[in-house]
C-alpha cells in the first residue's frame, strides 16, 4: 500500500487547495433520530424516543477526517456525545415549535438543497478515471519545482503600503528592488522610501506556496526577490535560504495520482454544471436582473 511521505501529503493538500469548498459538512449524518436501525446492534444510543445509529456516528467521523485522526480511538465516543447533544437540542426545539418558524424552515430548505446538489456533483465526480503511469510521468516532468528540484524556502516577506498619491514612489521602489541581490540592500531601500511597511520571515516547502508563484521562486538565488503588486502596495518576497529536498518519481507517484484525480473531478463537475446551465432557463429578478455578471458554478464537493 502506498504511504505518502511528508512532502507527498503536503503536495496533495496543495493540489486540493484549489478545490471547491464544502459549505455544509455532513448535515444529514448529523441529524439523528430519522434512521431506524433494523437491530439493536446498529444502535449507538437511545435518546428519549429517538435512536442514533452506528452508521450515523461513522458518517459523522468520515466527514471530519482530521478530527478522527486527532482523537484516535476516542473519536467515535466524542462524536456520539456531540450527536446526543444535537439530538437533545433538536427534540427541545421541536417541543418549543422552532421547527415551524420561517427562519428554521428556510435554513432546512437551504441545507436540503446543498446536500442534494453535493450528491449530484459527487455522482458526476465518480466518473473520473485513475491516471496511468505515463500521465503521472508527464506530470512529474512538467513540475520540477515540486519534485526533482523541490526546495524548502526561507523567505523574508515585506509588505509596503502606499496611498494613491505615493504610487510613483512605489513604482520607483519596485524597479530598484528587482535589481538587488541581498536582503540588507532591499531593507535599506524600503526604509529610505519612507513608506509604511511590515516584514516577517517564514519557512515554506515548495508545495506550500501558490502554484502561480512557485516557478518564479524556484530559480531565485539567495538575496534575490520576487515583487508582487498588491491593491495596498507591494509584496516583496526575498529568498534568505533554500534547502534542496527533491522527491523521486516513486516517492511522488501516489501524491501525483491523487492530485490529478482531484483536478479531473473538478473538471467533470464544472463541465456537468455548465451543461445544466446551458439547458436551464435562468432569469435573474429584481436587483439581480442587471449589472451582475453571471456567477460561475460552484460545485459543492471535490473530495477524492
PDB file of C-alpha atoms in Angstrom:
ATOM      1  CA  UNK A   1       0.000   0.000   0.000  1.00  0.00           C
ATOM      2  CA  UNK A   2       1.309   3.456  -0.897  1.00  0.00           C
ATOM      3  CA  UNK A   3       2.134   5.530   2.173  1.00  0.00           C
ATOM      4  CA  UNK A   4       2.764   9.174   1.216  1.00  0.00           C
ATOM      5  CA  UNK A   5       5.823  10.896   2.569  1.00  0.00           C
ATOM      6  CA  UNK A   6       5.635  14.179   4.457  1.00  0.00           C
ATOM      7  CA  UNK A   7       6.208  16.086   1.232  1.00  0.00           C
ATOM      8  CA  UNK A   8       3.687  13.997  -0.694  1.00  0.00           C
ATOM      9  CA  UNK A   9       0.980  14.655   1.878  1.00  0.00           C
ATOM     10  CA  UNK A  10       1.632  18.363   1.637  1.00  0.00           C
ATOM     11  CA  UNK A  11       1.513  18.103  -2.137  1.00  0.00           C
ATOM     12  CA  UNK A  12      -1.920  16.516  -2.034  1.00  0.00           C
ATOM     13  CA  UNK A  13      -3.106  19.316   0.240  1.00  0.00           C
ATOM     14  CA  UNK A  14      -1.684  21.877  -2.182  1.00  0.00           C
ATOM     15  CA  UNK A  15      -3.366  20.392  -5.209  1.00  0.00           C
ATOM     16  CA  UNK A  16      -6.634  20.090  -3.382  1.00  0.00           C
ATOM     17  CA  UNK A  17      -6.393  23.629  -2.058  1.00  0.00           C
ATOM     18  CA  UNK A  18      -7.576  24.931  -5.409  1.00  0.00           C
ATOM     19  CA  UNK A  19     -10.550  22.630  -4.963  1.00  0.00           C
ATOM     20  CA  UNK A  20     -14.042  23.713  -4.105  1.00  0.00           C
ATOM     21  CA  UNK A  21     -15.050  24.374  -0.517  1.00  0.00           C
ATOM     22  CA  UNK A  22     -17.950  22.498   1.024  1.00  0.00           C
ATOM     23  CA  UNK A  23     -20.245  24.845   2.882  1.00  0.00           C
ATOM     24  CA  UNK A  24     -22.067  22.023   4.622  1.00  0.00           C
ATOM     25  CA  UNK A  25     -20.165  19.122   6.212  1.00  0.00           C
ATOM     26  CA  UNK A  26     -22.424  16.122   6.529  1.00  0.00           C
ATOM     27  CA  UNK A  27     -25.678  17.664   7.624  1.00  0.00           C
ATOM     28  CA  UNK A  28     -27.871  14.627   7.161  1.00  0.00           C
ATOM     29  CA  UNK A  29     -25.495  12.386   9.085  1.00  0.00           C
ATOM     30  CA  UNK A  30     -25.669  14.907  11.909  1.00  0.00           C
ATOM     31  CA  UNK A  31     -29.440  14.660  12.182  1.00  0.00           C
ATOM     32  CA  UNK A  32     -30.042  11.556  14.281  1.00  0.00           C
ATOM     33  CA  UNK A  33     -33.454  10.197  15.035  1.00  0.00           C
ATOM     34  CA  UNK A  34     -34.570   9.756  11.411  1.00  0.00           C
ATOM     35  CA  UNK A  35     -32.962   6.423  10.724  1.00  0.00           C
ATOM     36  CA  UNK A  36     -34.439   3.302  12.344  1.00  0.00           C
ATOM     37  CA  UNK A  37     -31.831   0.550  12.743  1.00  0.00           C
ATOM     38  CA  UNK A  38     -33.056  -2.935  11.983  1.00  0.00           C
ATOM     39  CA  UNK A  39     -31.500  -4.398  15.122  1.00  0.00           C
ATOM     40  CA  UNK A  40     -30.073  -3.191  18.383  1.00  0.00           C
ATOM     41  CA  UNK A  41     -26.524  -3.970  17.286  1.00  0.00           C
ATOM     42  CA  UNK A  42     -26.807  -0.975  14.935  1.00  0.00           C
ATOM     43  CA  UNK A  43     -27.928   1.428  17.678  1.00  0.00           C
ATOM     44  CA  UNK A  44     -25.225   3.623  19.217  1.00  0.00           C
ATOM     45  CA  UNK A  45     -27.532   5.444  21.618  1.00  0.00           C
ATOM     46  CA  UNK A  46     -31.176   5.774  22.583  1.00  0.00           C
ATOM     47  CA  UNK A  47     -32.150   9.398  23.251  1.00  0.00           C
ATOM     48  CA  UNK A  48     -35.679   9.516  24.662  1.00  0.00           C
ATOM     49  CA  UNK A  49     -37.821   8.140  21.817  1.00  0.00           C
ATOM     50  CA  UNK A  50     -35.170   8.552  19.122  1.00  0.00           C
ATOM     51  CA  UNK A  51     -32.168   6.481  18.165  1.00  0.00           C
ATOM     52  CA  UNK A  52     -28.685   7.346  16.950  1.00  0.00           C
ATOM     53  CA  UNK A  53     -27.261   4.640  14.724  1.00  0.00           C
ATOM     54  CA  UNK A  54     -23.731   3.345  14.429  1.00  0.00           C
ATOM     55  CA  UNK A  55     -23.874   4.368  10.771  1.00  0.00           C
ATOM     56  CA  UNK A  56     -24.571   7.979  11.713  1.00  0.00           C
ATOM     57  CA  UNK A  57     -21.569   8.025  14.021  1.00  0.00           C
ATOM     58  CA  UNK A  58     -19.387   6.571  11.266  1.00  0.00           C
ATOM     59  CA  UNK A  59     -20.692   9.072   8.704  1.00  0.00           C
ATOM     60  CA  UNK A  60     -20.009  11.990  11.027  1.00  0.00           C
ATOM     61  CA  UNK A  61     -16.454  10.723  11.589  1.00  0.00           C
ATOM     62  CA  UNK A  62     -15.875  10.331   7.864  1.00  0.00           C
ATOM     63  CA  UNK A  63     -16.969  13.918   7.316  1.00  0.00           C
ATOM     64  CA  UNK A  64     -14.243  15.099   9.728  1.00  0.00           C
ATOM     65  CA  UNK A  65     -11.122  13.040   8.949  1.00  0.00           C
ATOM     66  CA  UNK A  66      -8.889  15.487  10.775  1.00  0.00           C
ATOM     67  CA  UNK A  67     -10.883  15.062  13.971  1.00  0.00           C
ATOM     68  CA  UNK A  68     -10.878  11.273  13.653  1.00  0.00           C
ATOM     69  CA  UNK A  69      -7.106  11.239  13.204  1.00  0.00           C
ATOM     70  CA  UNK A  70      -6.517  13.590  16.121  1.00  0.00           C
ATOM     71  CA  UNK A  71      -8.754  11.768  18.604  1.00  0.00           C
ATOM     72  CA  UNK A  72      -7.909   8.223  17.553  1.00  0.00           C
ATOM     73  CA  UNK A  73      -9.850   5.583  19.472  1.00  0.00           C
ATOM     74  CA  UNK A  74     -11.700   8.258  21.444  1.00  0.00           C
ATOM     75  CA  UNK A  75     -13.132   9.712  18.224  1.00  0.00           C
ATOM     76  CA  UNK A  76     -16.351   7.652  17.993  1.00  0.00           C
ATOM     77  CA  UNK A  77     -17.288   8.346  21.627  1.00  0.00           C
ATOM     78  CA  UNK A  78     -16.660  12.066  21.240  1.00  0.00           C
ATOM     79  CA  UNK A  79     -18.714  12.194  18.060  1.00  0.00           C
ATOM     80  CA  UNK A  80     -21.533  10.232  19.684  1.00  0.00           C
ATOM     81  CA  UNK A  81     -21.600  12.672  22.612  1.00  0.00           C
ATOM     82  CA  UNK A  82     -21.891  15.504  20.112  1.00  0.00           C
ATOM     83  CA  UNK A  83     -24.736  13.767  18.272  1.00  0.00           C
ATOM     84  CA  UNK A  84     -26.540  13.116  21.559  1.00  0.00           C
ATOM     85  CA  UNK A  85     -26.335  16.815  22.452  1.00  0.00           C
ATOM     86  CA  UNK A  86     -27.538  17.661  18.972  1.00  0.00           C
ATOM     87  CA  UNK A  87     -30.488  15.267  19.247  1.00  0.00           C
ATOM     88  CA  UNK A  88     -31.478  16.613  22.676  1.00  0.00           C
ATOM     89  CA  UNK A  89     -31.378  20.173  21.358  1.00  0.00           C
ATOM     90  CA  UNK A  90     -33.359  19.187  18.265  1.00  0.00           C
ATOM     91  CA  UNK A  91     -36.036  17.464  20.354  1.00  0.00           C
ATOM     92  CA  UNK A  92     -36.356  20.510  22.590  1.00  0.00           C
ATOM     93  CA  UNK A  93     -36.537  22.791  19.548  1.00  0.00           C
ATOM     94  CA  UNK A  94     -39.487  20.776  18.245  1.00  0.00           C
ATOM     95  CA  UNK A  95     -41.234  20.899  21.606  1.00  0.00           C
ATOM     96  CA  UNK A  96     -40.847  24.680  21.529  1.00  0.00           C
ATOM     97  CA  UNK A  97     -42.222  24.874  17.988  1.00  0.00           C
ATOM     98  CA  UNK A  98     -38.976  26.138  16.486  1.00  0.00           C
ATOM     99  CA  UNK A  99     -39.176  23.648  13.609  1.00  0.00           C
ATOM    100  CA  UNK A 100     -42.088  25.644  12.154  1.00  0.00           C
ATOM    101  CA  UNK A 101     -40.537  29.111  12.338  1.00  0.00           C
ATOM    102  CA  UNK A 102     -39.743  30.807   8.999  1.00  0.00           C
ATOM    103  CA  UNK A 103     -36.035  31.080   9.732  1.00  0.00           C
ATOM    104  CA  UNK A 104     -35.642  27.392  10.595  1.00  0.00           C
ATOM    105  CA  UNK A 105     -37.782  26.243   7.665  1.00  0.00           C
ATOM    106  CA  UNK A 106     -35.705  28.366   5.304  1.00  0.00           C
ATOM    107  CA  UNK A 107     -32.447  27.015   6.740  1.00  0.00           C
ATOM    108  CA  UNK A 108     -33.669  23.446   6.378  1.00  0.00           C
ATOM    109  CA  UNK A 109     -34.598  24.032   2.743  1.00  0.00           C
ATOM    110  CA  UNK A 110     -31.201  25.572   2.038  1.00  0.00           C
ATOM    111  CA  UNK A 111     -29.469  22.635   3.719  1.00  0.00           C
ATOM    112  CA  UNK A 112     -31.564  20.147   1.760  1.00  0.00           C
ATOM    113  CA  UNK A 113     -30.691  21.877  -1.500  1.00  0.00           C
ATOM    114  CA  UNK A 114     -26.993  21.877  -0.675  1.00  0.00           C
ATOM    115  CA  UNK A 115     -26.955  18.203   0.287  1.00  0.00           C
ATOM    116  CA  UNK A 116     -28.817  17.213  -2.893  1.00  0.00           C
ATOM    117  CA  UNK A 117     -26.501  19.356  -5.030  1.00  0.00           C
ATOM    118  CA  UNK A 118     -23.461  17.769  -3.444  1.00  0.00           C
ATOM    119  CA  UNK A 119     -24.880  14.295  -4.039  1.00  0.00           C
ATOM    120  CA  UNK A 120     -25.348  15.043  -7.741  1.00  0.00           C
ATOM    121  CA  UNK A 121     -21.903  16.599  -8.095  1.00  0.00           C
ATOM    122  CA  UNK A 122     -20.332  13.634  -6.287  1.00  0.00           C
ATOM    123  CA  UNK A 123     -22.101  11.395  -8.794  1.00  0.00           C
ATOM    124  CA  UNK A 124     -20.522  13.383 -11.633  1.00  0.00           C
ATOM    125  CA  UNK A 125     -17.096  13.154  -9.993  1.00  0.00           C
ATOM    126  CA  UNK A 126     -17.315   9.377  -9.648  1.00  0.00           C
ATOM    127  CA  UNK A 127     -16.715   9.038 -13.386  1.00  0.00           C
ATOM    128  CA  UNK A 128     -13.076  10.077 -13.023  1.00  0.00           C
ATOM    129  CA  UNK A 129     -10.502   7.619 -14.313  1.00  0.00           C
ATOM    130  CA  UNK A 130      -7.270   6.821 -12.483  1.00  0.00           C
ATOM    131  CA  UNK A 131      -4.325   8.361 -14.408  1.00  0.00           C
ATOM    132  CA  UNK A 132      -1.949   5.816 -15.891  1.00  0.00           C
ATOM    133  CA  UNK A 133       1.800   5.659 -15.318  1.00  0.00           C
ATOM    134  CA  UNK A 134       2.612   7.689 -18.434  1.00  0.00           C
ATOM    135  CA  UNK A 135       0.328  10.538 -17.325  1.00  0.00           C
ATOM    136  CA  UNK A 136       1.974  10.544 -13.909  1.00  0.00           C
ATOM    137  CA  UNK A 137       5.404  10.640 -15.568  1.00  0.00           C
ATOM    138  CA  UNK A 138       4.397  13.654 -17.655  1.00  0.00           C
ATOM    139  CA  UNK A 139       3.090  15.484 -14.579  1.00  0.00           C
ATOM    140  CA  UNK A 140       6.288  14.755 -12.670  1.00  0.00           C
ATOM    141  CA  UNK A 141       8.482  16.048 -15.509  1.00  0.00           C
ATOM    142  CA  UNK A 142       6.322  19.135 -16.056  1.00  0.00           C
ATOM    143  CA  UNK A 143       6.732  20.307 -12.450  1.00  0.00           C
ATOM    144  CA  UNK A 144      10.410  20.042 -11.465  1.00  0.00           C
ATOM    145  CA  UNK A 145       9.915  22.798  -8.879  1.00  0.00           C
ATOM    146  CA  UNK A 146       7.610  20.420  -6.973  1.00  0.00           C
ATOM    147  CA  UNK A 147       9.618  17.248  -7.414  1.00  0.00           C
ATOM    148  CA  UNK A 148      13.075  16.875  -8.969  1.00  0.00           C
ATOM    149  CA  UNK A 149      14.105  20.415  -7.916  1.00  0.00           C
ATOM    150  CA  UNK A 150      11.894  20.741  -4.867  1.00  0.00           C
ATOM    151  CA  UNK A 151      13.193  23.111  -2.192  1.00  0.00           C
ATOM    152  CA  UNK A 152      12.366  24.356   1.261  1.00  0.00           C
ATOM    153  CA  UNK A 153      12.332  28.152   1.190  1.00  0.00           C
ATOM    154  CA  UNK A 154      13.142  30.653   3.905  1.00  0.00           C
ATOM    155  CA  UNK A 155      11.591  33.917   2.794  1.00  0.00           C
ATOM    156  CA  UNK A 156      11.504  37.471   4.021  1.00  0.00           C
ATOM    157  CA  UNK A 157       8.038  38.834   3.286  1.00  0.00           C
ATOM    158  CA  UNK A 158       7.875  42.613   3.206  1.00  0.00           C
ATOM    159  CA  UNK A 159       4.580  44.408   2.605  1.00  0.00           C
ATOM    160  CA  UNK A 160       4.989  48.046   1.580  1.00  0.00           C
ATOM    161  CA  UNK A 161       1.829  50.142   1.734  1.00  0.00           C
ATOM    162  CA  UNK A 162       1.273  53.305  -0.250  1.00  0.00           C
ATOM    163  CA  UNK A 163      -1.667  55.725  -0.572  1.00  0.00           C
ATOM    164  CA  UNK A 164      -2.774  56.786  -4.037  1.00  0.00           C
ATOM    165  CA  UNK A 165      -0.619  59.930  -4.025  1.00  0.00           C
ATOM    166  CA  UNK A 166       2.518  57.840  -3.361  1.00  0.00           C
ATOM    167  CA  UNK A 167       2.147  55.375  -6.233  1.00  0.00           C
ATOM    168  CA  UNK A 168       5.018  56.984  -8.161  1.00  0.00           C
ATOM    169  CA  UNK A 169       7.322  56.367  -5.187  1.00  0.00           C
ATOM    170  CA  UNK A 170       6.094  52.782  -5.077  1.00  0.00           C
ATOM    171  CA  UNK A 171       6.816  52.207  -8.770  1.00  0.00           C
ATOM    172  CA  UNK A 172      10.330  53.578  -8.353  1.00  0.00           C
ATOM    173  CA  UNK A 173      10.913  51.359  -5.335  1.00  0.00           C
ATOM    174  CA  UNK A 174       9.800  48.291  -7.258  1.00  0.00           C
ATOM    175  CA  UNK A 175      12.292  48.952 -10.049  1.00  0.00           C
ATOM    176  CA  UNK A 176      15.149  49.320  -7.569  1.00  0.00           C
ATOM    177  CA  UNK A 177      14.240  46.263  -5.502  1.00  0.00           C
ATOM    178  CA  UNK A 178      14.194  43.970  -8.523  1.00  0.00           C
ATOM    179  CA  UNK A 179      17.855  44.837  -9.187  1.00  0.00           C
ATOM    180  CA  UNK A 180      19.114  43.998  -5.696  1.00  0.00           C
ATOM    181  CA  UNK A 181      20.778  40.762  -4.598  1.00  0.00           C
ATOM    182  CA  UNK A 182      20.676  40.982  -0.811  1.00  0.00           C
ATOM    183  CA  UNK A 183      18.024  41.332   1.881  1.00  0.00           C
ATOM    184  CA  UNK A 184      20.072  44.084   3.524  1.00  0.00           C
ATOM    185  CA  UNK A 185      20.033  46.234   0.386  1.00  0.00           C
ATOM    186  CA  UNK A 186      16.293  45.716  -0.047  1.00  0.00           C
ATOM    187  CA  UNK A 187      15.592  46.627   3.570  1.00  0.00           C
ATOM    188  CA  UNK A 188      17.629  49.797   3.167  1.00  0.00           C
ATOM    189  CA  UNK A 189      15.662  50.807   0.065  1.00  0.00           C
ATOM    190  CA  UNK A 190      12.334  50.163   1.788  1.00  0.00           C
ATOM    191  CA  UNK A 191      13.392  52.248   4.796  1.00  0.00           C
ATOM    192  CA  UNK A 192      14.610  55.072   2.563  1.00  0.00           C
ATOM    193  CA  UNK A 193      11.285  55.191   0.723  1.00  0.00           C
ATOM    194  CA  UNK A 194       9.539  56.448   3.848  1.00  0.00           C
ATOM    195  CA  UNK A 195       6.524  54.286   3.072  1.00  0.00           C
ATOM    196  CA  UNK A 196       4.837  52.317   5.859  1.00  0.00           C
ATOM    197  CA  UNK A 197       5.798  48.670   5.779  1.00  0.00           C
ATOM    198  CA  UNK A 198       5.898  45.454   7.763  1.00  0.00           C
ATOM    199  CA  UNK A 199       8.134  42.415   7.475  1.00  0.00           C
ATOM    200  CA  UNK A 200       8.314  38.831   8.670  1.00  0.00           C
ATOM    201  CA  UNK A 201      10.281  35.685   7.891  1.00  0.00           C
ATOM    202  CA  UNK A 202       8.680  32.368   7.002  1.00  0.00           C
ATOM    203  CA  UNK A 203       9.826  28.878   6.092  1.00  0.00           C
ATOM    204  CA  UNK A 204       7.787  27.015   3.484  1.00  0.00           C
ATOM    205  CA  UNK A 205       8.064  23.906   1.354  1.00  0.00           C
ATOM    206  CA  UNK A 206       7.563  24.237  -2.372  1.00  0.00           C
ATOM    207  CA  UNK A 207       4.138  22.610  -2.236  1.00  0.00           C
ATOM    208  CA  UNK A 208       3.000  25.105   0.394  1.00  0.00           C
ATOM    209  CA  UNK A 209       3.458  28.038  -1.993  1.00  0.00           C
ATOM    210  CA  UNK A 210       0.922  29.262  -4.580  1.00  0.00           C
ATOM    211  CA  UNK A 211       1.362  27.423  -7.869  1.00  0.00           C
ATOM    212  CA  UNK A 212       1.451  30.646  -9.888  1.00  0.00           C
ATOM    213  CA  UNK A 213       4.269  31.988  -7.703  1.00  0.00           C
ATOM    214  CA  UNK A 214       6.399  28.882  -7.308  1.00  0.00           C
ATOM    215  CA  UNK A 215       8.038  28.922 -10.780  1.00  0.00           C
ATOM    216  CA  UNK A 216       9.333  32.428 -10.056  1.00  0.00           C
ATOM    217  CA  UNK A 217      10.780  31.443  -6.686  1.00  0.00           C
ATOM    218  CA  UNK A 218      12.179  28.112  -7.828  1.00  0.00           C
ATOM    219  CA  UNK A 219      15.172  29.599  -9.638  1.00  0.00           C
ATOM    220  CA  UNK A 220      15.952  32.550  -7.382  1.00  0.00           C
ATOM    221  CA  UNK A 221      19.378  32.844  -5.816  1.00  0.00           C
ATOM    222  CA  UNK A 222      19.760  33.823  -2.170  1.00  0.00           C
ATOM    223  CA  UNK A 223      19.207  37.578  -1.832  1.00  0.00           C
ATOM    224  CA  UNK A 224      17.037  37.898  -4.939  1.00  0.00           C
ATOM    225  CA  UNK A 225      13.378  38.856  -4.755  1.00  0.00           C
ATOM    226  CA  UNK A 226      10.018  38.498  -6.420  1.00  0.00           C
ATOM    227  CA  UNK A 227       7.917  41.667  -6.255  1.00  0.00           C
ATOM    228  CA  UNK A 228       4.141  41.326  -6.405  1.00  0.00           C
ATOM    229  CA  UNK A 229       1.744  44.210  -6.967  1.00  0.00           C
ATOM    230  CA  UNK A 230      -0.994  44.331  -4.338  1.00  0.00           C
ATOM    231  CA  UNK A 231      -4.003  46.583  -4.012  1.00  0.00           C
ATOM    232  CA  UNK A 232      -2.477  48.178  -0.918  1.00  0.00           C
ATOM    233  CA  UNK A 233       1.083  48.380  -2.271  1.00  0.00           C
ATOM    234  CA  UNK A 234       3.889  45.888  -2.906  1.00  0.00           C
ATOM    235  CA  UNK A 235       4.709  42.471  -1.502  1.00  0.00           C
ATOM    236  CA  UNK A 236       8.437  41.744  -1.682  1.00  0.00           C
ATOM    237  CA  UNK A 237       9.474  38.105  -1.247  1.00  0.00           C
ATOM    238  CA  UNK A 238      13.217  37.843  -0.696  1.00  0.00           C
ATOM    239  CA  UNK A 239      14.953  34.473  -0.649  1.00  0.00           C
ATOM    240  CA  UNK A 240      17.028  34.134   2.528  1.00  0.00           C
ATOM    241  CA  UNK A 241      17.850  30.450   2.200  1.00  0.00           C
ATOM    242  CA  UNK A 242      16.875  27.373   0.205  1.00  0.00           C
ATOM    243  CA  UNK A 243      17.399  23.715   1.025  1.00  0.00           C
ATOM    244  CA  UNK A 244      17.235  21.159  -1.750  1.00  0.00           C
ATOM    245  CA  UNK A 245      14.760  18.364  -0.931  1.00  0.00           C
ATOM    246  CA  UNK A 246      13.874  16.539  -4.159  1.00  0.00           C
ATOM    247  CA  UNK A 247      11.206  13.872  -4.443  1.00  0.00           C
ATOM    248  CA  UNK A 248      11.814  10.938  -6.769  1.00  0.00           C
ATOM    249  CA  UNK A 249       9.183   9.702  -9.192  1.00  0.00           C
ATOM    250  CA  UNK A 250       8.446   6.719  -6.960  1.00  0.00           C
ATOM    251  CA  UNK A 251       8.090   8.928  -3.874  1.00  0.00           C
ATOM    252  CA  UNK A 252       5.756  11.364  -5.597  1.00  0.00           C
ATOM    253  CA  UNK A 253       3.704   8.904  -7.645  1.00  0.00           C
ATOM    254  CA  UNK A 254       0.847   8.419  -5.191  1.00  0.00           C
ATOM    255  CA  UNK A 255       0.509  12.136  -4.478  1.00  0.00           C
ATOM    256  CA  UNK A 256       0.541  12.938  -8.187  1.00  0.00           C
ATOM    257  CA  UNK A 257      -2.222  10.436  -8.875  1.00  0.00           C
ATOM    258  CA  UNK A 258      -4.323  11.897  -6.076  1.00  0.00           C
ATOM    259  CA  UNK A 259      -3.748  15.446  -7.320  1.00  0.00           C
ATOM    260  CA  UNK A 260      -4.571  14.539 -10.920  1.00  0.00           C
ATOM    261  CA  UNK A 261      -7.740  12.737  -9.885  1.00  0.00           C
ATOM    262  CA  UNK A 262      -8.830  15.716  -7.780  1.00  0.00           C
ATOM    263  CA  UNK A 263      -8.267  18.008 -10.748  1.00  0.00           C
ATOM    264  CA  UNK A 264     -10.195  15.655 -13.037  1.00  0.00           C
ATOM    265  CA  UNK A 265     -13.064  15.535 -10.559  1.00  0.00           C
ATOM    266  CA  UNK A 266     -13.271  19.318 -10.516  1.00  0.00           C
ATOM    267  CA  UNK A 267     -13.275  19.424 -14.306  1.00  0.00           C
ATOM    268  CA  UNK A 268     -16.022  16.802 -14.552  1.00  0.00           C
ATOM    269  CA  UNK A 269     -18.192  18.670 -12.045  1.00  0.00           C
ATOM    270  CA  UNK A 270     -17.607  22.013 -13.743  1.00  0.00           C
ATOM    271  CA  UNK A 271     -18.481  20.581 -17.164  1.00  0.00           C
ATOM    272  CA  UNK A 272     -21.575  18.906 -15.757  1.00  0.00           C
ATOM    273  CA  UNK A 273     -22.760  22.098 -14.097  1.00  0.00           C
ATOM    274  CA  UNK A 274     -22.096  24.108 -17.239  1.00  0.00           C
ATOM    275  CA  UNK A 275     -24.199  21.625 -19.228  1.00  0.00           C
ATOM    276  CA  UNK A 276     -27.046  22.095 -16.740  1.00  0.00           C
ATOM    277  CA  UNK A 277     -26.763  25.867 -17.054  1.00  0.00           C
ATOM    278  CA  UNK A 278     -26.885  25.648 -20.846  1.00  0.00           C
ATOM    279  CA  UNK A 279     -30.103  23.617 -20.728  1.00  0.00           C
ATOM    280  CA  UNK A 280     -31.787  25.598 -17.954  1.00  0.00           C
ATOM    281  CA  UNK A 281     -33.947  28.686 -18.223  1.00  0.00           C
ATOM    282  CA  UNK A 282     -32.453  31.124 -15.716  1.00  0.00           C
ATOM    283  CA  UNK A 283     -33.878  34.587 -15.190  1.00  0.00           C
ATOM    284  CA  UNK A 284     -32.471  36.912 -12.547  1.00  0.00           C
ATOM    285  CA  UNK A 285     -35.079  39.085 -10.915  1.00  0.00           C
ATOM    286  CA  UNK A 286     -35.245  42.411  -9.117  1.00  0.00           C
ATOM    287  CA  UNK A 287     -31.923  43.923  -8.144  1.00  0.00           C
ATOM    288  CA  UNK A 288     -30.141  40.847  -9.556  1.00  0.00           C
ATOM    289  CA  UNK A 289     -31.564  41.394 -13.051  1.00  0.00           C
ATOM    290  CA  UNK A 290     -28.898  43.785 -14.309  1.00  0.00           C
ATOM    291  CA  UNK A 291     -25.356  44.848 -13.588  1.00  0.00           C
ATOM    292  CA  UNK A 292     -24.419  41.444 -12.216  1.00  0.00           C
ATOM    293  CA  UNK A 293     -22.104  39.110 -14.088  1.00  0.00           C
ATOM    294  CA  UNK A 294     -23.284  35.530 -14.400  1.00  0.00           C
ATOM    295  CA  UNK A 295     -21.935  33.579 -11.462  1.00  0.00           C
ATOM    296  CA  UNK A 296     -19.662  30.682 -12.214  1.00  0.00           C
ATOM    297  CA  UNK A 297     -20.855  27.342 -10.994  1.00  0.00           C
ATOM    298  CA  UNK A 298     -19.546  26.422  -7.577  1.00  0.00           C
ATOM    299  CA  UNK A 299     -19.536  22.649  -7.153  1.00  0.00           C
ATOM    300  CA  UNK A 300     -20.122  21.514  -3.634  1.00  0.00           C
ATOM    301  CA  UNK A 301     -17.571  18.731  -3.492  1.00  0.00           C
ATOM    302  CA  UNK A 302     -14.259  17.732  -4.950  1.00  0.00           C
ATOM    303  CA  UNK A 303     -13.291  15.242  -2.289  1.00  0.00           C
ATOM    304  CA  UNK A 304     -11.312  12.375  -3.791  1.00  0.00           C
TER     305      UNK A 304
END
